[in-house]
PDB file of C-alpha atoms in Angstrom:
ATOM      1  CA  UNK A   1     -94.183  91.494 -27.499  1.00  0.00           C
ATOM      2  CA  UNK A   2     -92.925  88.985 -30.055  1.00  0.00           C
ATOM      3  CA  UNK A   3     -90.145  91.375 -31.063  1.00  0.00           C
ATOM      4  CA  UNK A   4     -88.882  91.625 -27.490  1.00  0.00           C
ATOM      5  CA  UNK A   5     -88.997  87.856 -27.035  1.00  0.00           C
ATOM      6  CA  UNK A   6     -87.245  87.200 -30.354  1.00  0.00           C
ATOM      7  CA  UNK A   7     -84.532  89.741 -29.585  1.00  0.00           C
ATOM      8  CA  UNK A   8     -83.956  88.241 -26.132  1.00  0.00           C
ATOM      9  CA  UNK A   9     -83.914  84.690 -27.518  1.00  0.00           C
ATOM     10  CA  UNK A  10     -81.412  85.559 -30.248  1.00  0.00           C
ATOM     11  CA  UNK A  11     -79.152  87.331 -27.733  1.00  0.00           C
ATOM     12  CA  UNK A  12     -79.335  84.444 -25.245  1.00  0.00           C
ATOM     13  CA  UNK A  13     -80.818  86.525 -22.441  1.00  0.00           C
ATOM     14  CA  UNK A  14     -83.969  84.555 -21.689  1.00  0.00           C
ATOM     15  CA  UNK A  15     -84.128  83.250 -18.105  1.00  0.00           C
ATOM     16  CA  UNK A  16     -83.253  79.663 -18.999  1.00  0.00           C
ATOM     17  CA  UNK A  17     -81.778  77.395 -16.361  1.00  0.00           C
ATOM     18  CA  UNK A  18     -78.417  77.598 -18.128  1.00  0.00           C
ATOM     19  CA  UNK A  19     -78.399  81.394 -17.801  1.00  0.00           C
ATOM     20  CA  UNK A  20     -79.654  81.283 -14.208  1.00  0.00           C
ATOM     21  CA  UNK A  21     -76.863  78.887 -13.208  1.00  0.00           C
ATOM     22  CA  UNK A  22     -74.345  81.222 -14.828  1.00  0.00           C
ATOM     23  CA  UNK A  23     -75.736  84.052 -12.680  1.00  0.00           C
ATOM     24  CA  UNK A  24     -75.694  81.810  -9.578  1.00  0.00           C
ATOM     25  CA  UNK A  25     -79.477  81.891  -9.129  1.00  0.00           C
ATOM     26  CA  UNK A  26     -79.807  78.112  -9.614  1.00  0.00           C
ATOM     27  CA  UNK A  27     -77.393  75.235  -9.128  1.00  0.00           C
ATOM     28  CA  UNK A  28     -78.755  72.762 -11.687  1.00  0.00           C
ATOM     29  CA  UNK A  29     -79.168  73.636 -15.358  1.00  0.00           C
ATOM     30  CA  UNK A  30     -80.693  70.324 -16.454  1.00  0.00           C
ATOM     31  CA  UNK A  31     -83.820  70.534 -18.624  1.00  0.00           C
ATOM     32  CA  UNK A  32     -86.888  69.664 -16.557  1.00  0.00           C
ATOM     33  CA  UNK A  33     -88.532  67.961 -19.560  1.00  0.00           C
ATOM     34  CA  UNK A  34     -85.845  65.571 -20.830  1.00  0.00           C
ATOM     35  CA  UNK A  35     -83.213  65.678 -18.045  1.00  0.00           C
ATOM     36  CA  UNK A  36     -80.574  64.982 -20.734  1.00  0.00           C
ATOM     37  CA  UNK A  37     -79.125  68.396 -21.493  1.00  0.00           C
ATOM     38  CA  UNK A  38     -78.741  71.816 -19.965  1.00  0.00           C
ATOM     39  CA  UNK A  39     -81.706  74.107 -20.553  1.00  0.00           C
ATOM     40  CA  UNK A  40     -80.239  76.660 -22.968  1.00  0.00           C
ATOM     41  CA  UNK A  41     -82.339  78.838 -25.267  1.00  0.00           C
ATOM     42  CA  UNK A  42     -81.509  76.576 -28.225  1.00  0.00           C
ATOM     43  CA  UNK A  43     -82.328  73.433 -26.271  1.00  0.00           C
ATOM     44  CA  UNK A  44     -85.625  74.537 -24.747  1.00  0.00           C
ATOM     45  CA  UNK A  45     -86.991  76.158 -27.928  1.00  0.00           C
ATOM     46  CA  UNK A  46     -85.639  73.747 -30.565  1.00  0.00           C
ATOM     47  CA  UNK A  47     -83.643  70.669 -29.504  1.00  0.00           C
ATOM     48  CA  UNK A  48     -85.540  69.181 -26.557  1.00  0.00           C
ATOM     49  CA  UNK A  49     -87.887  66.285 -27.294  1.00  0.00           C
ATOM     50  CA  UNK A  50     -90.756  68.284 -25.824  1.00  0.00           C
ATOM     51  CA  UNK A  51     -89.988  71.188 -28.190  1.00  0.00           C
ATOM     52  CA  UNK A  52     -89.669  68.788 -31.123  1.00  0.00           C
ATOM     53  CA  UNK A  53     -93.169  67.448 -30.361  1.00  0.00           C
ATOM     54  CA  UNK A  54     -94.524  71.004 -30.600  1.00  0.00           C
ATOM     55  CA  UNK A  55     -92.659  71.665 -33.861  1.00  0.00           C
ATOM     56  CA  UNK A  56     -93.918  68.366 -35.306  1.00  0.00           C
ATOM     57  CA  UNK A  57     -97.498  69.550 -34.755  1.00  0.00           C
ATOM     58  CA  UNK A  58     -97.014  72.854 -36.557  1.00  0.00           C
ATOM     59  CA  UNK A  59     -98.427  73.625 -39.999  1.00  0.00           C
ATOM     60  CA  UNK A  60     -94.908  74.054 -41.366  1.00  0.00           C
ATOM     61  CA  UNK A  61     -92.423  71.237 -40.940  1.00  0.00           C
ATOM     62  CA  UNK A  62     -89.758  73.227 -39.098  1.00  0.00           C
ATOM     63  CA  UNK A  63     -88.250  70.101 -37.575  1.00  0.00           C
ATOM     64  CA  UNK A  64     -86.943  69.067 -41.018  1.00  0.00           C
ATOM     65  CA  UNK A  65     -84.531  72.002 -41.011  1.00  0.00           C
ATOM     66  CA  UNK A  66     -80.920  71.479 -39.980  1.00  0.00           C
ATOM     67  CA  UNK A  67     -80.641  71.408 -36.197  1.00  0.00           C
ATOM     68  CA  UNK A  68     -76.872  71.475 -35.916  1.00  0.00           C
ATOM     69  CA  UNK A  69     -76.534  75.026 -34.636  1.00  0.00           C
ATOM     70  CA  UNK A  70     -74.272  76.503 -31.986  1.00  0.00           C
ATOM     71  CA  UNK A  71     -76.899  78.842 -30.575  1.00  0.00           C
ATOM     72  CA  UNK A  72     -80.459  80.008 -31.144  1.00  0.00           C
ATOM     73  CA  UNK A  73     -79.417  83.177 -32.984  1.00  0.00           C
ATOM     74  CA  UNK A  74     -77.544  81.069 -35.518  1.00  0.00           C
ATOM     75  CA  UNK A  75     -80.605  78.855 -35.963  1.00  0.00           C
ATOM     76  CA  UNK A  76     -82.799  81.895 -36.643  1.00  0.00           C
ATOM     77  CA  UNK A  77     -80.234  83.269 -39.107  1.00  0.00           C
ATOM     78  CA  UNK A  78     -80.274  79.957 -40.992  1.00  0.00           C
ATOM     79  CA  UNK A  79     -84.093  79.842 -41.078  1.00  0.00           C
ATOM     80  CA  UNK A  80     -84.723  83.444 -42.192  1.00  0.00           C
ATOM     81  CA  UNK A  81     -83.742  83.052 -45.872  1.00  0.00           C
ATOM     82  CA  UNK A  82     -85.806  79.850 -46.141  1.00  0.00           C
ATOM     83  CA  UNK A  83     -89.065  81.094 -44.607  1.00  0.00           C
ATOM     84  CA  UNK A  84     -91.708  83.469 -45.876  1.00  0.00           C
ATOM     85  CA  UNK A  85     -92.780  86.323 -43.592  1.00  0.00           C
ATOM     86  CA  UNK A  86     -95.891  84.371 -42.603  1.00  0.00           C
ATOM     87  CA  UNK A  87     -93.816  81.284 -41.793  1.00  0.00           C
ATOM     88  CA  UNK A  88     -91.385  83.395 -39.788  1.00  0.00           C
ATOM     89  CA  UNK A  89     -94.282  84.899 -37.827  1.00  0.00           C
ATOM     90  CA  UNK A  90     -95.585  81.387 -37.143  1.00  0.00           C
ATOM     91  CA  UNK A  91     -92.104  80.327 -35.992  1.00  0.00           C
ATOM     92  CA  UNK A  92     -92.043  83.104 -33.377  1.00  0.00           C
ATOM     93  CA  UNK A  93     -95.589  82.377 -32.208  1.00  0.00           C
ATOM     94  CA  UNK A  94     -94.672  78.717 -31.682  1.00  0.00           C
ATOM     95  CA  UNK A  95     -91.505  79.705 -29.820  1.00  0.00           C
TER      96      UNK A  95
END
């Protein structure tokens, strides 16, 4: 299950508001938690204040990693060489 989710997240095909607006299912892509940005995969899983609160509570301090990424796949690619397999598994469970 985690493999399917991770693949979908990295390929930007999760049903985020941003993707649903692009497919004309919704009209508003604003994040329902912060109302400051569009709800993209990167935003909802990493950038949003609500997501940052979750990351801050994790055993590994993921939030200290560079957050200046274009998309979620790029973020994952930048984290992979820095994380052990156990830390990477924890990352996907938290996502």
